[in-house]
mmCIF file of C-alpha atoms in Angstrom:
data_model
loop_
_atom_site.group_PDB
_atom_site.id
_atom_site.type_symbol
_atom_site.label_atom_id
_atom_site.label_comp_id
_atom_site.label_asym_id
_atom_site.label_seq_id
_atom_site.Cartn_x
_atom_site.Cartn_y
_atom_site.Cartn_z
ATOM 1 C CA MET C 1 0.000 0.000 0.000
ATOM 2 C CA THR C 2 1.836 3.087 -1.188
ATOM 3 C CA GLN C 3 -0.965 5.618 -1.087
ATOM 4 C CA ALA C 4 -1.020 6.867 2.524
ATOM 5 C CA SER C 5 -4.383 6.689 4.226
ATOM 6 C CA ARG C 6 -5.328 8.398 7.438
ATOM 7 C CA VAL C 7 -7.403 7.181 10.347
ATOM 8 C CA THR C 8 -7.919 8.327 13.880
ATOM 9 C CA ALA C 9 -6.839 6.089 16.696
ATOM 10 C CA GLY C 10 -7.753 5.521 20.290
ATOM 11 C CA ARG C 11 -10.730 6.850 22.175
ATOM 12 C CA ALA C 12 -12.063 10.337 21.641
ATOM 13 C CA SER C 13 -10.673 12.816 24.154
ATOM 14 C CA ALA C 14 -12.772 15.277 26.102
ATOM 15 C CA ALA C 15 -9.700 17.502 26.353
ATOM 16 C CA THR C 16 -9.642 17.861 22.586
ATOM 17 C CA ALA C 17 -13.381 18.325 22.074
ATOM 18 C CA GLY C 18 -14.021 14.686 21.264
ATOM 19 C CA GLN C 19 -11.235 14.363 18.692
ATOM 20 C CA PRO C 20 -8.602 11.621 19.113
ATOM 21 C CA VAL C 21 -5.173 12.862 20.194
ATOM 22 C CA ALA C 22 -3.448 10.314 17.943
ATOM 23 C CA ALA C 23 -3.823 10.083 14.173
ATOM 24 C CA ILE C 24 -2.496 7.124 12.202
ATOM 25 C CA GLU C 25 -1.455 7.527 8.588
ATOM 26 C CA ASN C 26 -0.747 4.634 6.236
ATOM 27 C CA PRO C 27 -1.892 2.096 8.878
ATOM 28 C CA HIS C 28 -1.275 -0.868 6.565
ATOM 29 C CA GLY C 29 2.209 0.203 5.474
ATOM 30 C CA CYS C 30 4.526 -2.681 4.628
ATOM 31 C CA SER C 31 7.699 -1.257 6.168
ATOM 32 C CA PRO C 32 8.892 -2.774 9.470
ATOM 33 C CA ILE C 33 9.565 0.801 10.664
ATOM 34 C CA LEU C 34 6.930 2.558 12.754
ATOM 35 C CA LEU C 35 7.232 6.350 12.598
ATOM 36 C CA ILE C 36 6.065 8.549 15.494
ATOM 37 C CA CYS C 37 5.797 12.340 15.611
ATOM 38 C CA GLU C 38 4.787 13.492 19.088
ATOM 39 C CA HIS C 39 5.255 17.237 18.498
ATOM 40 C CA ALA C 40 3.520 17.344 15.130
ATOM 41 C CA SER C 41 0.875 19.961 15.916
ATOM 42 C CA ASN C 42 0.574 23.418 17.452
ATOM 43 C CA HIS C 43 -3.205 23.049 17.746
ATOM 44 C CA LEU C 44 -4.782 24.210 20.991
ATOM 45 C CA PRO C 45 -8.308 22.865 21.552
ATOM 46 C CA ALA C 46 -10.929 25.467 22.448
ATOM 47 C CA ARG C 47 -10.886 24.371 26.086
ATOM 48 C CA TYR C 48 -7.442 25.956 26.504
ATOM 49 C CA GLY C 49 -7.913 29.143 24.501
ATOM 50 C CA THR C 50 -4.453 30.468 23.672
ATOM 51 C CA LEU C 51 -3.019 29.609 27.121
ATOM 52 C CA GLY C 52 -2.326 33.331 27.325
ATOM 53 C CA LEU C 53 0.127 33.319 24.399
ATOM 54 C CA GLY C 54 0.245 35.465 21.273
ATOM 55 C CA PRO C 55 0.261 34.181 17.695
ATOM 56 C CA ASP C 56 4.052 34.405 17.304
ATOM 57 C CA ALA C 57 4.637 32.151 20.314
ATOM 58 C CA LEU C 58 2.036 29.669 19.081
ATOM 59 C CA GLU C 59 3.850 29.415 15.734
ATOM 60 C CA SER C 60 7.257 29.002 17.380
ATOM 61 C CA HIS C 61 9.132 25.910 18.503
ATOM 62 C CA ILE C 62 7.702 26.129 22.022
ATOM 63 C CA ALA C 63 4.319 24.985 20.684
ATOM 64 C CA TRP C 64 5.462 22.209 18.307
ATOM 65 C CA ASP C 65 8.343 20.952 16.159
ATOM 66 C CA PRO C 66 8.012 22.981 12.939
ATOM 67 C CA GLY C 67 8.507 20.867 9.823
ATOM 68 C CA ALA C 68 8.663 17.538 11.667
ATOM 69 C CA LEU C 69 5.265 16.290 10.513
ATOM 70 C CA GLY C 70 6.042 17.139 6.894
ATOM 71 C CA VAL C 71 9.256 15.105 7.055
ATOM 72 C CA ALA C 72 7.482 12.238 8.833
ATOM 73 C CA ARG C 73 4.704 12.148 6.238
ATOM 74 C CA GLU C 74 7.168 12.108 3.358
ATOM 75 C CA LEU C 75 9.148 9.330 5.060
ATOM 76 C CA SER C 76 5.906 7.411 5.503
ATOM 77 C CA ARG C 77 5.305 7.702 1.765
ATOM 78 C CA LEU C 78 8.855 6.849 0.699
ATOM 79 C CA LEU C 79 9.224 3.897 3.070
ATOM 80 C CA ASP C 80 5.593 2.761 2.981
ATOM 81 C CA ALA C 81 5.706 3.018 6.769
ATOM 82 C CA SER C 82 2.902 3.598 9.238
ATOM 83 C CA LEU C 83 2.982 6.941 11.027
ATOM 84 C CA ILE C 84 1.358 7.921 14.320
ATOM 85 C CA HIS C 85 1.321 11.618 15.130
ATOM 86 C CA ALA C 86 -0.217 13.887 17.744
ATOM 87 C CA THR C 87 -2.999 16.327 16.948
ATOM 88 C CA VAL C 88 -2.540 18.643 19.942
ATOM 89 C CA SER C 89 0.203 21.066 20.956
ATOM 90 C CA ARG C 90 2.958 20.110 23.379
ATOM 91 C CA LEU C 91 1.885 23.191 25.370
ATOM 92 C CA VAL C 92 -1.131 21.264 26.665
ATOM 93 C CA LEU C 93 1.063 18.335 27.699
ATOM 94 C CA ASP C 94 4.380 17.122 26.321
ATOM 95 C CA LEU C 95 3.783 13.587 25.080
ATOM 96 C CA ASN C 96 7.502 12.817 25.109
ATOM 97 C CA ARG C 97 7.777 13.188 28.896
ATOM 98 C CA GLU C 98 6.770 11.025 31.825
ATOM 99 C CA PRO C 99 3.560 12.525 33.221
ATOM 100 C CA SER C 100 5.291 12.935 36.594
ATOM 101 C CA ALA C 101 8.196 14.923 35.077
ATOM 102 C CA PRO C 102 8.364 18.622 36.003
ATOM 103 C CA ASP C 103 8.326 19.559 32.301
ATOM 104 C CA SER C 104 5.376 17.370 31.360
ATOM 105 C CA ILE C 105 3.236 20.518 31.403
ATOM 106 C CA TRP C 106 5.462 23.473 30.619
ATOM 107 C CA THR C 107 5.110 26.701 32.593
ATOM 108 C CA LEU C 108 8.288 28.214 31.092
ATOM 109 C CA SER C 109 9.633 27.158 27.693
ATOM 110 C CA GLU C 110 13.016 28.648 26.869
ATOM 111 C CA ARG C 111 12.238 32.228 27.982
ATOM 112 C CA THR C 112 8.484 32.243 27.413
ATOM 113 C CA THR C 113 6.087 31.916 30.322
ATOM 114 C CA ILE C 114 2.893 29.974 29.535
ATOM 115 C CA PRO C 115 0.277 31.793 31.638
ATOM 116 C CA GLY C 116 -2.458 29.205 31.110
ATOM 117 C CA ASN C 117 -0.278 26.492 32.625
ATOM 118 C CA LEU C 118 0.583 28.331 35.830
ATOM 119 C CA ASP C 119 -0.804 27.105 39.145
ATOM 120 C CA LEU C 120 -2.733 24.160 37.728
ATOM 121 C CA ASP C 121 -4.483 22.162 40.424
ATOM 122 C CA ALA C 122 -4.085 18.396 40.738
ATOM 123 C CA ALA C 123 -7.448 17.745 39.105
ATOM 124 C CA GLU C 124 -6.536 19.663 35.934
ATOM 125 C CA GLN C 125 -3.143 17.981 35.724
ATOM 126 C CA ALA C 126 -4.753 14.561 36.099
ATOM 127 C CA TYR C 127 -7.342 15.488 33.466
ATOM 128 C CA ARG C 128 -4.634 16.339 30.924
ATOM 129 C CA VAL C 129 -2.709 13.170 31.694
ATOM 130 C CA ARG C 130 -5.815 11.048 31.201
ATOM 131 C CA GLU C 131 -7.240 12.818 28.175
ATOM 132 C CA VAL C 132 -4.009 13.640 26.329
ATOM 133 C CA TYR C 133 -1.078 11.486 27.497
ATOM 134 C CA ASP C 134 -3.006 8.264 28.133
ATOM 135 C CA ALA C 135 -5.148 8.686 25.017
ATOM 136 C CA PHE C 136 -2.086 9.098 22.779
ATOM 137 C CA HIS C 137 0.148 6.437 24.250
ATOM 138 C CA ASP C 138 -2.631 3.879 24.635
ATOM 139 C CA ALA C 139 -3.285 4.293 20.902
ATOM 140 C CA VAL C 140 0.410 3.776 20.111
ATOM 141 C CA ASP C 141 0.507 0.729 22.391
ATOM 142 C CA ALA C 142 -2.512 -0.841 20.736
ATOM 143 C CA PHE C 143 -1.113 -0.298 17.238
ATOM 144 C CA ALA C 144 2.429 -1.414 18.098
ATOM 145 C CA ASP C 145 1.223 -4.485 19.985
ATOM 146 C CA ALA C 146 -0.860 -5.631 17.027
ATOM 147 C CA ARG C 147 2.012 -5.108 14.571
ATOM 148 C CA HIS C 148 4.491 -6.754 16.938
ATOM 149 C CA ALA C 149 2.273 -9.800 17.444
ATOM 150 C CA ALA C 150 2.026 -10.158 13.665
ATOM 151 C CA GLY C 151 5.787 -9.836 13.222
ATOM 152 C CA GLN C 152 5.323 -6.626 11.245
ATOM 153 C CA ILE C 153 7.400 -4.180 13.265
ATOM 154 C CA GLY C 154 11.178 -4.123 13.546
ATOM 155 C CA ALA C 155 12.093 -0.609 14.698
ATOM 156 C CA ILE C 156 10.522 2.625 15.942
ATOM 157 C CA VAL C 157 11.743 6.034 14.759
ATOM 158 C CA SER C 158 10.528 9.351 16.156
ATOM 159 C CA ILE C 159 10.868 12.521 14.107
ATOM 160 C CA HIS C 160 11.554 15.902 15.726
ATOM 161 C CA SER C 161 12.989 19.314 14.893
ATOM 162 C CA PHE C 162 15.033 21.768 16.931
ATOM 163 C CA THR C 163 15.561 25.494 16.921
ATOM 164 C CA PRO C 164 18.886 26.768 15.466
ATOM 165 C CA VAL C 165 19.531 29.030 18.485
ATOM 166 C CA TYR C 166 18.527 28.199 22.038
ATOM 167 C CA ARG C 167 18.904 30.753 24.812
ATOM 168 C CA ASP C 168 21.211 32.776 22.554
ATOM 169 C CA VAL C 169 23.527 29.804 21.913
ATOM 170 C CA PRO C 170 23.833 28.778 18.226
ATOM 171 C CA ARG C 171 23.626 25.059 17.529
ATOM 172 C CA PRO C 172 26.136 23.823 14.945
ATOM 173 C CA TRP C 173 24.344 20.640 13.891
ATOM 174 C CA GLN C 174 21.992 20.250 10.947
ATOM 175 C CA VAL C 175 20.760 16.927 12.321
ATOM 176 C CA GLY C 176 21.012 15.016 15.566
ATOM 177 C CA LEU C 177 20.598 11.300 16.244
ATOM 178 C CA ILE C 178 19.387 10.464 19.726
ATOM 179 C CA PHE C 179 19.869 6.967 21.125
ATOM 180 C CA ASN C 180 20.226 5.113 24.391
ATOM 181 C CA ARG C 181 21.684 1.679 25.090
ATOM 182 C CA ASP C 182 20.961 0.246 21.644
ATOM 183 C CA GLU C 183 23.173 2.260 19.275
ATOM 184 C CA ARG C 184 22.899 0.063 16.184
ATOM 185 C CA TYR C 185 20.334 2.007 14.210
ATOM 186 C CA ALA C 186 21.837 5.378 15.104
ATOM 187 C CA ARG C 187 25.324 4.285 14.082
ATOM 188 C CA HIS C 188 24.116 3.001 10.719
ATOM 189 C CA VAL C 189 22.306 6.253 9.937
ATOM 190 C CA GLU C 190 25.293 8.238 11.206
ATOM 191 C CA ALA C 191 27.629 6.446 8.805
ATOM 192 C CA GLY C 192 25.401 7.328 5.879
ATOM 193 C CA LEU C 193 24.973 10.955 6.866
ATOM 194 C CA ARG C 194 28.707 11.450 7.338
ATOM 195 C CA GLN C 195 29.233 10.661 3.671
ATOM 196 C CA ASP C 196 28.233 14.298 3.134
ATOM 197 C CA PRO C 197 31.139 16.428 4.410
ATOM 198 C CA ALA C 198 28.901 19.496 4.518
ATOM 199 C CA LEU C 199 26.799 17.983 7.315
ATOM 200 C CA THR C 200 27.532 18.378 11.004
ATOM 201 C CA VAL C 201 25.866 15.404 12.689
ATOM 202 C CA GLY C 202 25.173 15.487 16.419
ATOM 203 C CA MET C 203 25.268 12.197 18.284
ATOM 204 C CA ASN C 204 22.990 12.620 21.289
ATOM 205 C CA GLU C 205 22.915 16.314 20.389
ATOM 206 C CA PRO C 206 21.242 18.746 20.830
ATOM 207 C CA TYR C 207 19.560 16.456 23.374
ATOM 208 C CA SER C 208 20.235 13.078 24.931
ATOM 209 C CA PRO C 209 18.209 10.623 27.028
ATOM 210 C CA ALA C 210 19.634 12.392 30.099
ATOM 211 C CA ASP C 211 17.424 15.346 29.104
ATOM 212 C CA ARG C 212 14.319 13.153 29.486
ATOM 213 C CA VAL C 213 13.564 13.325 25.752
ATOM 214 C CA PHE C 214 13.589 9.569 25.143
ATOM 215 C CA HIS C 215 10.379 8.675 26.938
ATOM 216 C CA THR C 216 8.306 7.685 23.902
ATOM 217 C CA LEU C 217 11.027 5.369 22.631
ATOM 218 C CA GLU C 218 11.665 3.912 26.077
ATOM 219 C CA ARG C 219 7.980 3.071 26.402
ATOM 220 C CA HIS C 220 7.241 1.842 22.907
ATOM 221 C CA ALA C 221 10.540 0.560 21.473
ATOM 222 C CA GLU C 222 12.864 -0.459 24.302
ATOM 223 C CA ARG C 223 10.089 -2.159 26.264
ATOM 224 C CA ARG C 224 9.376 -4.360 23.243
ATOM 225 C CA GLY C 225 13.046 -5.027 22.501
ATOM 226 C CA LEU C 226 12.847 -2.986 19.278
ATOM 227 C CA PRO C 227 15.677 -0.747 18.017
ATOM 228 C CA PRO C 228 14.815 2.909 18.740
ATOM 229 C CA LEU C 229 16.004 6.056 17.004
ATOM 230 C CA MET C 230 15.089 9.683 17.532
ATOM 231 C CA ILE C 231 15.950 12.056 14.684
ATOM 232 C CA GLU C 232 16.211 15.811 15.301
ATOM 233 C CA ILE C 233 16.457 18.099 12.245
ATOM 234 C CA ARG C 234 17.204 21.816 12.531
ATOM 235 C CA ASN C 235 13.885 23.479 11.890
ATOM 236 C CA ASP C 236 15.089 26.248 9.573
ATOM 237 C CA LEU C 237 16.045 23.494 7.097
ATOM 238 C CA ILE C 238 12.541 21.992 6.977
ATOM 239 C CA ARG C 239 10.254 25.025 7.067
ATOM 240 C CA THR C 240 9.228 24.471 3.444
ATOM 241 C CA GLN C 241 7.848 21.464 1.602
ATOM 242 C CA ASP C 242 11.014 21.348 -0.500
ATOM 243 C CA GLY C 243 13.155 21.212 2.634
ATOM 244 C CA GLN C 244 10.995 18.505 4.146
ATOM 245 C CA ALA C 245 11.142 16.442 0.962
ATOM 246 C CA SER C 246 14.912 16.906 0.709
ATOM 247 C CA TRP C 247 15.524 15.620 4.215
ATOM 248 C CA ALA C 248 13.087 12.750 3.839
ATOM 249 C CA ASN C 249 14.834 11.694 0.638
ATOM 250 C CA ARG C 250 18.174 11.880 2.436
ATOM 251 C CA LEU C 251 17.022 9.806 5.395
ATOM 252 C CA ALA C 252 14.718 7.242 3.772
ATOM 253 C CA PRO C 253 17.381 4.994 2.191
ATOM 254 C CA LEU C 254 19.471 5.061 5.371
ATOM 255 C CA LEU C 255 16.490 4.069 7.496
ATOM 256 C CA ARG C 256 15.449 1.379 5.022
ATOM 257 C CA GLU C 257 18.924 -0.129 4.783
ATOM 258 C CA GLY C 258 19.461 0.098 8.521
ATOM 259 C CA ALA C 259 16.217 -1.720 9.268
ATOM 260 C CA ARG C 260 17.371 -4.628 7.092
ATOM 261 C CA THR C 261 20.529 -5.069 9.162
ATOM 262 C CA LEU C 262 18.877 -5.044 12.598
#
């Protein structure tokens, strides 16, 4: 099946006005790679208003990973891989964090205060965990378990983007590969990327599992004994469709070949 199809997954969420938090594209893809994009959307459901933020902040990297969904969708097409992505902004709750983590619900992101997240009571925090975190990850679990039981999943790759400058510090990498104990997939992709001398590749940069950014892959890949890989692409390189397509075309053969060796 090469023509990507899209379905919703998991139960409807009251926090998102009855819309599922997880969307699955190309659910019958033949690739053994499952793609995940947790920070795909900057959408704030009506319940949350703007969280006290202006339009510029809601378009910035604090609300989502700009360009990541476009890359993930093009990879899904090129690889014929299933893709699960979020439909709600990380400002409501960061799906790539343990719910108990202090940055699960951001009150300050880089230098921006999120007024609507200040002084949340325990009931509201629990509501967001149930209606956003649980709804998304339960949907991923159900999909991954079914594919795993059928022998149709061999690796999980999450697609992210990062801002070129963080707290006034420029970041030199165009792409970062984030990994934990199982380095095999990351090292294969690294070897392919380093064939281009113009690229500066970060290994566990600009983040590493020590920054608590590996939660999705810990839960869905490592727990199942599947090779995990998190890919971070500098967001100024994937703001346009051409940039997204370029990076997907660069990564797709490396991911495909790497999956065959695992």
